[in-house]
PDB file of C-alpha atoms in Angstrom:
ATOM      1  CA  MET A   4     152.694  20.023 -20.538  1.00 39.00           C
ATOM      2  CA  LYS A   5     150.843  16.784 -21.090  1.00 39.00           C
ATOM      3  CA  GLU A   6     148.413  16.634 -23.970  1.00 38.00           C
ATOM      4  CA  LYS A   7     144.818  16.428 -22.790  1.00 35.00           C
ATOM      5  CA  THR A   8     142.469  13.784 -24.106  1.00 33.00           C
ATOM      6  CA  LYS A   9     140.080  15.284 -26.650  1.00 33.00           C
ATOM      7  CA  ILE A  10     137.198  13.325 -28.072  1.00 29.00           C
ATOM      8  CA  SER A  11     134.467  14.789 -30.236  1.00 30.00           C
ATOM      9  CA  TRP A  12     130.752  14.260 -29.670  1.00 28.00           C
ATOM     10  CA  THR A  13     129.605  10.713 -30.035  1.00 32.00           C
ATOM     11  CA  ALA A  14     125.909  10.088 -30.516  1.00 29.00           C
ATOM     12  CA  LEU A  15     124.343   6.701 -30.053  1.00 29.00           C
ATOM     13  CA  ARG A  16     120.754   5.939 -30.868  1.00 31.00           C
ATOM     14  CA  TYR A  17     118.762   3.006 -29.588  1.00 32.00           C
ATOM     15  CA  GLU A  18     115.277   2.269 -30.790  1.00 32.00           C
ATOM     16  CA  ASN A  19     112.671   0.269 -28.980  1.00 32.00           C
ATOM     17  CA  GLU A  20     110.758  -1.418 -31.783  1.00 32.00           C
ATOM     18  CA  THR A  21     107.749  -2.175 -29.613  1.00 29.00           C
ATOM     19  CA  ASN A  22     107.043   1.317 -28.343  1.00 30.00           C
ATOM     20  CA  ASN A  23     108.941   3.145 -31.081  1.00 30.00           C
ATOM     21  CA  ILE A  24     110.842   5.091 -28.466  1.00 30.00           C
ATOM     22  CA  GLN A  25     114.241   6.424 -29.393  1.00 30.00           C
ATOM     23  CA  LEU A  26     116.953   6.775 -26.817  1.00 29.00           C
ATOM     24  CA  GLN A  27     119.529   9.349 -27.841  1.00 31.00           C
ATOM     25  CA  ILE A  28     122.645   9.755 -25.819  1.00 31.00           C
ATOM     26  CA  GLY A  29     125.288  12.340 -26.571  1.00 32.00           C
ATOM     27  CA  LEU A  30     128.581  12.191 -24.733  1.00 33.00           C
ATOM     28  CA  ALA A  31     131.563  14.497 -25.175  1.00 30.00           C
ATOM     29  CA  PHE A  32     135.032  14.405 -23.713  1.00 30.00           C
ATOM     30  CA  ILE A  33     136.578  17.867 -23.864  1.00 26.00           C
ATOM     31  CA  THR A  34     139.885  18.122 -21.971  1.00 26.00           C
ATOM     32  CA  GLY A  35     138.761  15.106 -20.033  1.00 30.00           C
ATOM     33  CA  CYS A  36     135.438  16.687 -18.999  1.00 31.00           C
ATOM     34  CA  ILE A  37     132.311  14.591 -19.550  1.00 35.00           C
ATOM     35  CA  LEU A  38     129.341  16.507 -20.865  1.00 33.00           C
ATOM     36  CA  VAL A  39     126.036  14.741 -20.829  1.00 35.00           C
ATOM     37  CA  GLY A  40     123.815  16.433 -23.385  1.00 34.00           C
ATOM     38  CA  SER A  41     120.166  16.161 -24.329  1.00 33.00           C
ATOM     39  CA  ILE A  42     118.798  12.733 -23.540  1.00 37.00           C
ATOM     40  CA  VAL A  43     115.400  11.541 -24.673  1.00 35.00           C
ATOM     41  CA  PHE A  44     115.192   8.279 -22.892  1.00 36.00           C
ATOM     42  CA  LYS A  45     113.072   5.391 -21.850  1.00 37.00           C
ATOM     43  CA  ASN A  46     115.703   3.994 -19.524  1.00 44.00           C
ATOM     44  CA  TYR A  47     118.520   6.414 -18.780  1.00 50.00           C
ATOM     45  CA  LEU A  48     120.424   3.896 -16.699  1.00 48.00           C
ATOM     46  CA  LEU A  49     120.622   1.493 -19.628  1.00 46.00           C
ATOM     47  CA  GLY A  50     122.071   4.198 -21.834  1.00 49.00           C
ATOM     48  CA  ILE A  51     124.502   5.455 -19.219  1.00 52.00           C
ATOM     49  CA  ILE A  52     125.891   1.992 -18.567  1.00 49.00           C
ATOM     50  CA  ILE A  53     126.194   1.138 -22.260  1.00 46.00           C
ATOM     51  CA  VAL A  54     127.885   4.368 -23.252  1.00 48.00           C
ATOM     52  CA  ILE A  55     129.979   5.212 -20.218  1.00 51.00           C
ATOM     53  CA  SER A  56     131.214   1.665 -19.699  1.00 46.00           C
ATOM     54  CA  ALA A  57     132.478   1.636 -23.272  1.00 45.00           C
ATOM     55  CA  ILE A  58     134.134   5.043 -23.121  1.00 45.00           C
ATOM     56  CA  LEU A  59     135.243   5.640 -19.535  1.00 46.00           C
ATOM     57  CA  ILE A  60     137.152   2.409 -19.139  1.00 44.00           C
ATOM     58  CA  LYS A  61     138.967   3.036 -22.407  1.00 44.00           C
ATOM     59  CA  TYR A  62     139.838   6.694 -21.967  1.00 44.00           C
ATOM     60  CA  LEU A  63     139.866   7.462 -18.255  1.00 44.00           C
ATOM     61  CA  LYS A  64     142.321   4.810 -17.092  1.00 45.00           C
ATOM     62  CA  LYS A  65     145.036   7.430 -16.997  1.00 44.00           C
ATOM     63  CA  ASP A  66     146.903   9.508 -14.472  1.00 45.00           C
ATOM     64  CA  GLU A  67     144.487  11.586 -12.399  1.00 42.00           C
ATOM     65  CA  SER A  68     146.185  14.829 -13.468  1.00 41.00           C
ATOM     66  CA  GLU A  69     145.124  14.266 -17.066  1.00 43.00           C
ATOM     67  CA  TYR A  70     141.471  14.997 -16.512  1.00 40.00           C
ATOM     68  CA  ILE A  71     139.409  17.516 -14.613  1.00 37.00           C
ATOM     69  CA  PRO A  72     136.298  16.997 -12.472  1.00 40.00           C
ATOM     70  CA  ILE A  73     133.240  15.704 -14.290  1.00 41.00           C
ATOM     71  CA  GLU A  74     130.564  18.267 -14.998  1.00 44.00           C
ATOM     72  CA  ILE A  75     127.145  18.016 -16.560  1.00 44.00           C
ATOM     73  CA  ASP A  76     126.029  20.267 -19.377  1.00 48.00           C
ATOM     74  CA  ASN A  77     122.727  21.773 -18.293  1.00 48.00           C
ATOM     75  CA  ARG A  78     121.692  23.392 -21.545  1.00 52.00           C
ATOM     76  CA  GLY A  79     117.970  22.850 -21.998  1.00 58.00           C
ATOM     77  CA  ILE A  80     117.758  20.269 -19.208  1.00 63.00           C
ATOM     78  CA  ARG A  81     115.653  20.636 -16.067  1.00 66.00           C
ATOM     79  CA  PRO A  82     117.540  20.917 -12.735  1.00 69.00           C
ATOM     80  CA  SER A  83     115.820  17.775 -11.443  1.00 68.00           C
ATOM     81  CA  THR A  84     116.978  15.851 -14.523  1.00 69.00           C
ATOM     82  CA  ILE A  85     120.548  17.074 -14.090  1.00 69.00           C
ATOM     83  CA  ARG A  86     120.532  15.805 -10.515  1.00 72.00           C
ATOM     84  CA  THR A  87     119.230  12.448 -11.739  1.00 71.00           C
ATOM     85  CA  TYR A  88     122.075  12.231 -14.272  1.00 69.00           C
ATOM     86  CA  TYR A  89     124.570  13.058 -11.543  1.00 73.00           C
ATOM     87  CA  ASN A  90     123.299  10.388  -9.154  1.00 74.00           C
ATOM     88  CA  LYS A  91     123.456   7.667 -11.807  1.00 70.00           C
ATOM     89  CA  ILE A  92     126.829   8.704 -13.208  1.00 72.00           C
ATOM     90  CA  VAL A  93     128.565   9.080  -9.842  1.00 76.00           C
ATOM     91  CA  ALA A  94     127.285   5.658  -8.753  1.00 76.00           C
ATOM     92  CA  PHE A  95     128.758   4.091 -11.876  1.00 71.00           C
ATOM     93  CA  ILE A  96     132.103   5.886 -11.472  1.00 73.00           C
ATOM     94  CA  ARG A  97     132.325   4.733  -7.867  1.00 79.00           C
ATOM     95  CA  TRP A  98     131.783   1.208  -9.154  1.00 76.00           C
ATOM     96  CA  LEU A  99     134.668   1.701 -11.593  1.00 71.00           C
ATOM     97  CA  GLU A 100     136.867   2.951  -8.754  1.00 77.00           C
ATOM     98  CA  TYR A 101     135.892   0.094  -6.446  1.00 80.00           C
ATOM     99  CA  TYR A 102     136.917  -2.528  -8.998  1.00 76.00           C
ATOM    100  CA  ASN A 103     140.036  -0.581 -10.006  1.00 76.00           C
ATOM    101  CA  HIS A 104     138.889   0.081 -13.558  1.00 68.00           C
ATOM    102  CA  ILE A 105     140.010   3.669 -13.009  1.00 67.00           C
ATOM    103  CA  GLU A 106     142.496   5.009 -10.493  1.00 68.00           C
ATOM    104  CA  GLY A 107     142.188   7.858  -8.059  1.00 67.00           C
ATOM    105  CA  LYS A 108     139.115   9.460  -6.559  1.00 73.00           C
ATOM    106  CA  LEU A 109     137.392  10.913  -9.579  1.00 70.00           C
ATOM    107  CA  SER A 110     133.961  10.647  -7.951  1.00 73.00           C
ATOM    108  CA  SER A 111     135.022  12.931  -5.094  1.00 75.00           C
ATOM    109  CA  LYS A 112     135.923  15.636  -7.609  1.00 71.00           C
ATOM    110  CA  MET A 113     132.487  15.693  -9.214  1.00 70.00           C
ATOM    111  CA  THR A 114     130.492  18.796  -8.348  1.00 71.00           C
ATOM    112  CA  LYS A 115     127.116  17.807  -6.956  1.00 74.00           C
ATOM    113  CA  PRO A 116     124.260  19.756  -8.574  1.00 72.00           C
ATOM    114  CA  PRO A 117     122.133  21.789  -6.147  1.00 72.00           C
ATOM    115  CA  ILE A 118     118.749  20.501  -5.062  1.00 67.00           C
ATOM    116  CA  PRO A 119     116.314  21.850  -7.657  1.00 62.00           C
ATOM    117  CA  LYS A 120     114.014  24.673  -6.613  1.00 60.00           C
ATOM    118  CA  TYR A 121     110.513  24.450  -7.983  1.00 52.00           C
ATOM    119  CA  GLU A 122     108.204  27.403  -8.375  1.00 48.00           C
ATOM    120  CA  ASP A 123     105.519  25.705 -10.415  1.00 46.00           C
ATOM    121  CA  GLU A 124     102.561  24.101  -8.682  1.00 54.00           C
ATOM    122  CA  ARG A 125     102.663  20.344  -8.775  1.00 80.00           C
ATOM    123  CA  ALA A 126      99.714  19.249  -6.644  1.00 86.00           C
ATOM    124  CA  LEU A 127      96.348  18.875  -8.336  1.00 91.00           C
ATOM    125  CA  THR A 128      93.455  20.967  -7.055  1.00 91.00           C
ATOM    126  CA  ASP A 129      90.258  19.345  -5.796  1.00 92.00           C
ATOM    127  CA  ASP A 130      88.518  20.653  -8.900  1.00 95.00           C
ATOM    128  CA  GLU A 131      91.092  19.047 -11.194  1.00 95.00           C
ATOM    129  CA  VAL A 132      90.772  15.697  -9.429  1.00 95.00           C
ATOM    130  CA  SER A 133      86.976  15.916  -9.737  1.00 96.00           C
ATOM    131  CA  LYS A 134      87.271  16.589 -13.461  1.00 96.00           C
ATOM    132  CA  ILE A 135      89.483  13.536 -13.973  1.00 97.00           C
ATOM    133  CA  ILE A 136      87.081  11.311 -12.023  1.00 96.00           C
ATOM    134  CA  ALA A 137      84.145  12.729 -13.997  1.00 96.00           C
ATOM    135  CA  SER A 138      85.914  11.942 -17.270  1.00 96.00           C
ATOM    136  CA  ILE A 139      86.399   8.339 -16.120  1.00 96.00           C
ATOM    137  CA  THR A 140      82.690   8.087 -15.364  1.00 95.00           C
ATOM    138  CA  LEU A 141      81.642   9.571 -18.710  1.00 93.00           C
ATOM    139  CA  TYR A 142      84.074   7.484 -20.754  1.00 92.00           C
ATOM    140  CA  SER A 143      83.939   4.035 -19.156  1.00 90.00           C
ATOM    141  CA  ARG A 144      80.580   3.849 -17.350  1.00 86.00           C
ATOM    142  CA  ARG A 145      79.121   1.430 -19.910  1.00 89.00           C
ATOM    143  CA  ASP A 146      81.878  -1.096 -19.249  1.00 93.00           C
ATOM    144  CA  ASP A 147      81.594  -2.217 -15.618  1.00 95.00           C
ATOM    145  CA  PHE A 148      85.075  -3.744 -15.479  1.00 95.00           C
ATOM    146  CA  LEU A 149      86.817  -0.799 -17.154  1.00 96.00           C
ATOM    147  CA  TYR A 150      84.943   1.649 -14.950  1.00 96.00           C
ATOM    148  CA  ALA A 151      85.835  -0.211 -11.750  1.00 96.00           C
ATOM    149  CA  ARG A 152      89.474  -0.650 -12.763  1.00 97.00           C
ATOM    150  CA  ASP A 153      90.027   2.973 -13.756  1.00 97.00           C
ATOM    151  CA  LEU A 154      88.412   4.221 -10.552  1.00 97.00           C
ATOM    152  CA  VAL A 155      90.712   1.926  -8.573  1.00 98.00           C
ATOM    153  CA  ILE A 156      93.731   3.315 -10.405  1.00 97.00           C
ATOM    154  CA  ILE A 157      92.930   6.936  -9.604  1.00 97.00           C
ATOM    155  CA  SER A 158      91.846   6.028  -6.061  1.00 96.00           C
ATOM    156  CA  LEU A 159      95.176   4.311  -5.445  1.00 97.00           C
ATOM    157  CA  LEU A 160      97.003   7.348  -6.776  1.00 96.00           C
ATOM    158  CA  ILE A 161      95.176   9.979  -4.727  1.00 94.00           C
ATOM    159  CA  TYR A 162      94.763   7.982  -1.499  1.00 95.00           C
ATOM    160  CA  THR A 163      98.183   6.303  -1.288  1.00 93.00           C
ATOM    161  CA  GLY A 164     100.556   8.481  -3.314  1.00 91.00           C
ATOM    162  CA  ILE A 165     102.345   5.426  -4.671  1.00 93.00           C
ATOM    163  CA  ARG A 166     104.763   5.596  -7.589  1.00 91.00           C
ATOM    164  CA  ARG A 167     104.118   4.209 -11.056  1.00 91.00           C
ATOM    165  CA  GLY A 168     106.260   1.108 -10.517  1.00 91.00           C
ATOM    166  CA  GLU A 169     104.621   0.458  -7.159  1.00 93.00           C
ATOM    167  CA  LEU A 170     101.164   0.738  -8.713  1.00 95.00           C
ATOM    168  CA  LEU A 171     101.957  -1.712 -11.499  1.00 94.00           C
ATOM    169  CA  GLY A 172     103.726  -4.015  -9.041  1.00 94.00           C
ATOM    170  CA  LEU A 173     100.741  -4.424  -6.709  1.00 96.00           C
ATOM    171  CA  ARG A 174      99.386  -7.939  -6.242  1.00 96.00           C
ATOM    172  CA  ILE A 175      95.985  -8.906  -4.909  1.00 96.00           C
ATOM    173  CA  SER A 176      97.764 -10.537  -1.974  1.00 96.00           C
ATOM    174  CA  ASP A 177      99.187  -7.129  -1.010  1.00 96.00           C
ATOM    175  CA  ILE A 178      95.726  -6.044   0.162  1.00 96.00           C
ATOM    176  CA  ASP A 179      94.919  -6.913   3.775  1.00 95.00           C
ATOM    177  CA  PHE A 180      91.195  -6.464   4.346  1.00 95.00           C
ATOM    178  CA  GLN A 181      91.575  -7.485   7.991  1.00 95.00           C
ATOM    179  CA  THR A 182      93.832  -4.576   8.902  1.00 93.00           C
ATOM    180  CA  ASN A 183      92.839  -2.370   5.947  1.00 93.00           C
ATOM    181  CA  THR A 184      96.429  -1.899   4.871  1.00 93.00           C
ATOM    182  CA  LEU A 185      98.224  -2.045   1.542  1.00 94.00           C
ATOM    183  CA  PHE A 186     101.675  -3.626   1.321  1.00 94.00           C
ATOM    184  CA  ILE A 187     104.200  -1.945  -0.968  1.00 92.00           C
ATOM    185  CA  ASN A 188     106.955  -4.391  -1.854  1.00 90.00           C
ATOM    186  CA  GLY A 189     110.409  -2.844  -1.821  1.00 84.00           C
ATOM    187  CA  LYS A 190     111.271  -4.773  -4.985  1.00 83.00           C
ATOM    188  CA  THR A 191     108.828  -2.592  -6.935  1.00 82.00           C
ATOM    189  CA  SER A 192     109.759   0.634  -5.159  1.00 77.00           C
ATOM    190  CA  LYS A 193     112.268   3.258  -6.228  1.00 76.00           C
ATOM    191  CA  SER A 194     113.429   3.517  -2.617  1.00 72.00           C
ATOM    192  CA  LYS A 195     113.807  -0.285  -2.362  1.00 79.00           C
ATOM    193  CA  LYS A 196     111.995  -0.086   0.962  1.00 82.00           C
ATOM    194  CA  SER A 197     108.895  -2.102   1.771  1.00 88.00           C
ATOM    195  CA  ARG A 198     106.134  -0.333   3.674  1.00 91.00           C
ATOM    196  CA  TYR A 199     102.476  -0.551   4.682  1.00 92.00           C
ATOM    197  CA  ILE A 200      99.936   2.139   3.813  1.00 92.00           C
ATOM    198  CA  PRO A 201      96.568   2.459   5.586  1.00 92.00           C
ATOM    199  CA  ILE A 202      93.685   2.102   3.122  1.00 93.00           C
ATOM    200  CA  HIS A 203      91.263   5.041   2.932  1.00 94.00           C
ATOM    201  CA  PHE A 204      87.606   3.977   3.215  1.00 93.00           C
ATOM    202  CA  SER A 205      86.830   5.296  -0.296  1.00 93.00           C
ATOM    203  CA  LEU A 206      89.710   3.292  -1.747  1.00 95.00           C
ATOM    204  CA  LEU A 207      88.568   0.250   0.216  1.00 95.00           C
ATOM    205  CA  THR A 208      85.116   0.477  -1.389  1.00 96.00           C
ATOM    206  CA  GLN A 209      86.580   0.821  -4.880  1.00 97.00           C
ATOM    207  CA  LEU A 210      88.921  -2.133  -4.344  1.00 97.00           C
ATOM    208  CA  LYS A 211      86.056  -4.420  -3.319  1.00 97.00           C
ATOM    209  CA  LEU A 212      83.952  -3.382  -6.325  1.00 96.00           C
ATOM    210  CA  TYR A 213      86.885  -3.900  -8.666  1.00 97.00           C
ATOM    211  CA  LEU A 214      87.684  -7.352  -7.283  1.00 97.00           C
ATOM    212  CA  LYS A 215      84.046  -8.368  -7.825  1.00 97.00           C
ATOM    213  CA  GLU A 216      84.319  -7.329 -11.471  1.00 96.00           C
ATOM    214  CA  ARG A 217      87.505  -9.360 -11.756  1.00 96.00           C
ATOM    215  CA  GLU A 218      85.654 -12.396 -10.422  1.00 95.00           C
ATOM    216  CA  LYS A 219      82.890 -11.947 -12.994  1.00 95.00           C
ATOM    217  CA  ARG A 220      85.520 -12.017 -15.739  1.00 93.00           C
ATOM    218  CA  LYS A 221      87.240 -14.971 -14.034  1.00 94.00           C
ATOM    219  CA  THR A 222      90.533 -13.105 -14.097  1.00 93.00           C
ATOM    220  CA  GLN A 223      93.408 -15.303 -12.949  1.00 94.00           C
ATOM    221  CA  CYS A 224      96.290 -12.816 -13.061  1.00 95.00           C
ATOM    222  CA  GLU A 225      97.815 -12.293  -9.607  1.00 95.00           C
ATOM    223  CA  MET A 226      98.663  -8.663 -10.319  1.00 96.00           C
ATOM    224  CA  LEU A 227      96.055  -6.219  -9.041  1.00 97.00           C
ATOM    225  CA  ILE A 228      95.817  -3.943 -12.084  1.00 96.00           C
ATOM    226  CA  VAL A 229      95.217  -5.869 -15.290  1.00 96.00           C
ATOM    227  CA  SER A 230      94.470  -5.216 -18.935  1.00 94.00           C
ATOM    228  CA  SER A 231      90.858  -4.606 -19.935  1.00 91.00           C
ATOM    229  CA  GLN A 232      91.296  -6.913 -22.940  1.00 90.00           C
ATOM    230  CA  PHE A 233      93.495  -9.747 -21.703  1.00 91.00           C
ATOM    231  CA  ASP A 234      94.186 -11.620 -18.486  1.00 92.00           C
ATOM    232  CA  THR A 235      97.597  -9.977 -18.226  1.00 94.00           C
ATOM    233  CA  PRO A 236      99.230  -7.352 -15.991  1.00 94.00           C
ATOM    234  CA  TYR A 237      98.760  -3.707 -16.892  1.00 94.00           C
ATOM    235  CA  THR A 238     101.881  -2.322 -18.562  1.00 93.00           C
ATOM    236  CA  VAL A 239     103.828   0.932 -18.463  1.00 91.00           C
ATOM    237  CA  HIS A 240     102.646   1.612 -22.006  1.00 92.00           C
ATOM    238  CA  GLY A 241      99.047   0.977 -20.961  1.00 94.00           C
ATOM    239  CA  LEU A 242      99.371   3.364 -18.034  1.00 94.00           C
ATOM    240  CA  LYS A 243     100.825   6.065 -20.282  1.00 93.00           C
ATOM    241  CA  SER A 244      97.837   5.645 -22.584  1.00 94.00           C
ATOM    242  CA  TRP A 245      95.559   5.860 -19.540  1.00 96.00           C
ATOM    243  CA  VAL A 246      97.084   9.206 -18.547  1.00 95.00           C
ATOM    244  CA  LYS A 247      96.958  10.572 -22.083  1.00 95.00           C
ATOM    245  CA  LYS A 248      93.332   9.532 -22.531  1.00 96.00           C
ATOM    246  CA  TYR A 249      92.010  11.082 -19.339  1.00 96.00           C
ATOM    247  CA  ALA A 250      94.184  14.182 -19.639  1.00 95.00           C
ATOM    248  CA  GLU A 251      92.486  14.854 -22.969  1.00 95.00           C
ATOM    249  CA  LEU A 252      88.983  13.951 -21.789  1.00 96.00           C
ATOM    250  CA  SER A 253      89.219  16.007 -18.597  1.00 96.00           C
ATOM    251  CA  SER A 254      91.211  18.909 -20.090  1.00 95.00           C
ATOM    252  CA  VAL A 255      93.516  18.635 -17.075  1.00 94.00           C
ATOM    253  CA  ARG A 256      97.213  18.507 -17.839  1.00 90.00           C
ATOM    254  CA  PHE A 257      98.591  15.911 -15.477  1.00 91.00           C
ATOM    255  CA  HIS A 258     101.069  13.101 -15.123  1.00 89.00           C
ATOM    256  CA  LEU A 259     101.118  10.301 -12.568  1.00 90.00           C
ATOM    257  CA  HIS A 260     103.641  11.943 -10.275  1.00 88.00           C
ATOM    258  CA  ARG A 261     101.338  14.914  -9.695  1.00 91.00           C
ATOM    259  CA  PHE A 262      99.059  12.575  -7.744  1.00 94.00           C
ATOM    260  CA  ARG A 263     101.977  11.812  -5.449  1.00 90.00           C
ATOM    261  CA  HIS A 264     102.492  15.516  -4.795  1.00 89.00           C
ATOM    262  CA  THR A 265      98.747  15.905  -4.257  1.00 91.00           C
ATOM    263  CA  PHE A 266      98.694  13.098  -1.695  1.00 90.00           C
ATOM    264  CA  ALA A 267     101.611  14.571   0.281  1.00 88.00           C
ATOM    265  CA  CYS A 268     100.105  18.068   0.297  1.00 88.00           C
ATOM    266  CA  LYS A 269      96.705  16.753   1.386  1.00 89.00           C
ATOM    267  CA  LEU A 270      98.272  14.968   4.351  1.00 88.00           C
ATOM    268  CA  ALA A 271     100.184  18.105   5.331  1.00 86.00           C
ATOM    269  CA  LYS A 272      97.019  20.209   5.167  1.00 84.00           C
ATOM    270  CA  GLN A 273      95.363  17.667   7.464  1.00 84.00           C
ATOM    271  CA  ASN A 274      98.116  18.409  10.016  1.00 82.00           C
ATOM    272  CA  ALA A 275     100.000  15.155   9.483  1.00 84.00           C
ATOM    273  CA  ASP A 276     103.543  15.489  10.826  1.00 84.00           C
ATOM    274  CA  ILE A 277     106.356  15.366   8.289  1.00 85.00           C
ATOM    275  CA  VAL A 278     107.814  12.108   9.660  1.00 86.00           C
ATOM    276  CA  SER A 279     104.494  10.320   9.098  1.00 86.00           C
ATOM    277  CA  ILE A 280     104.315  11.717   5.568  1.00 86.00           C
ATOM    278  CA  MET A 281     107.911  10.651   4.952  1.00 86.00           C
ATOM    279  CA  ASN A 282     107.202   7.086   6.063  1.00 86.00           C
ATOM    280  CA  VAL A 283     104.011   6.616   4.055  1.00 87.00           C
ATOM    281  CA  MET A 284     105.685   8.125   0.972  1.00 86.00           C
ATOM    282  CA  GLY A 285     108.647   5.782   1.308  1.00 85.00           C
ATOM    283  CA  HIS A 286     111.220   8.574   1.538  1.00 84.00           C
ATOM    284  CA  SER A 287     114.606   8.167   3.206  1.00 80.00           C
ATOM    285  CA  THR A 288     114.763  11.688   4.639  1.00 83.00           C
ATOM    286  CA  THR A 289     112.367  14.503   5.500  1.00 81.00           C
ATOM    287  CA  ARG A 290     114.307  16.684   3.075  1.00 80.00           C
ATOM    288  CA  MET A 291     112.934  14.631   0.217  1.00 77.00           C
ATOM    289  CA  THR A 292     109.431  14.948   1.634  1.00 80.00           C
ATOM    290  CA  GLU A 293     109.720  18.725   1.886  1.00 79.00           C
ATOM    291  CA  GLN A 294     110.213  18.888  -1.876  1.00 75.00           C
ATOM    292  CA  TYR A 295     106.738  17.419  -2.294  1.00 74.00           C
ATOM    293  CA  LEU A 296     105.093  20.062  -0.137  1.00 76.00           C
ATOM    294  CA  ARG A 297     106.123  23.032  -2.275  1.00 69.00           C
ATOM    295  CA  SER A 298     102.562  23.444  -3.611  1.00 66.00           C
ATOM    296  CA  ILE A 299     101.303  24.570  -0.213  1.00 66.00           C
ATOM    297  CA  LYS A 300     101.076  28.355  -0.266  1.00 63.00           C
ATOM    298  CA  ALA A 301     101.201  30.797   2.626  1.00 52.00           C
ATOM    299  CA  GLU A 302      97.461  31.400   2.226  1.00 49.00           C
ATOM    300  CA  ASN A 303      96.832  27.858   3.438  1.00 60.00           C
ATOM    301  CA  SER A 304      98.143  28.831   6.867  1.00 53.00           C
ATOM    302  CA  ARG A 305      95.442  31.498   7.357  1.00 55.00           C
ATOM    303  CA  VAL A 306      93.172  29.299   9.499  1.00 56.00           C
ATOM    304  CA  PHE A 307      96.075  28.301  11.747  1.00 55.00           C
ATOM    305  CA  ILE A 308      97.193  31.923  12.137  1.00 50.00           C
ATOM    306  CA  GLN A 309      93.655  33.031  13.018  1.00 52.00           C
ATOM    307  CA  ASN A 310      93.467  30.368  15.724  1.00 59.00           C
ATOM    308  CA  MET A 311      96.682  31.483  17.441  1.00 51.00           C
ATOM    309  CA  THR A 312      96.363  32.703  21.040  1.00 52.00           C
ATOM    310  CA  PHE A 313      98.880  34.076  23.551  1.00 50.00           C
TER     311      PHE A 313
END
């Protein structure tokens, strides 16, 4: 019987000096099985490429019988995170196979994690959204620019459902006031697909007010959302601080992605068909869109049931 490859846990730590964020990656090879452990990360793809490229190429270029299918250790990790790990790892292993860094069809032997089932509510209630908007008014009303910018941020989130990267990647030129549409560049999107989103009249008003405040400050930056202190684009760190600040001021526990869920659920409750929701959200399939509608409870169908006739 051939001796199996056994490698003990290897932990690598990367530290981002600017944001003081530590990226810890633990990888284990036990009888050829890769276990991805607890990862506190800023950029999981960076860590996966650095670690797996160094270890897989060295240890997995063996006969296929010497290792078993790759699995992911799910201890203490959310199902959605496990699926994210899987998608990134399998893509990298397929790359290794394509360029003959490893032989065989290892990727086909990897067990795909099930689609996560969520029972917790993700969409914000109308009351929660009102509290966040009220906290913006109370905190930033004395600063016209800050007030206008922060209202634009939350308006973009609740009326377009765009992702964090899409929000930060918006340029002034992406706004078409003739057709009242917002262009989402695929280069800034997770889906890599460009799309146009109709602009809600409330968002349109906030955008015009914000652009006037930009003109008063003589802001030259081409990016739509900019720093309140400098003529520079708003950053990921700045947006995280924005969320933390208004979560504390409003006493509403939220993160940016909850606005995306809220947007999708609102459209569904307004009888928008799932294909339309899929397109405006930038999803590839309706299955992805359905995951965003899990906050809609059976009680919401009461009015439709009452209106049924035969």
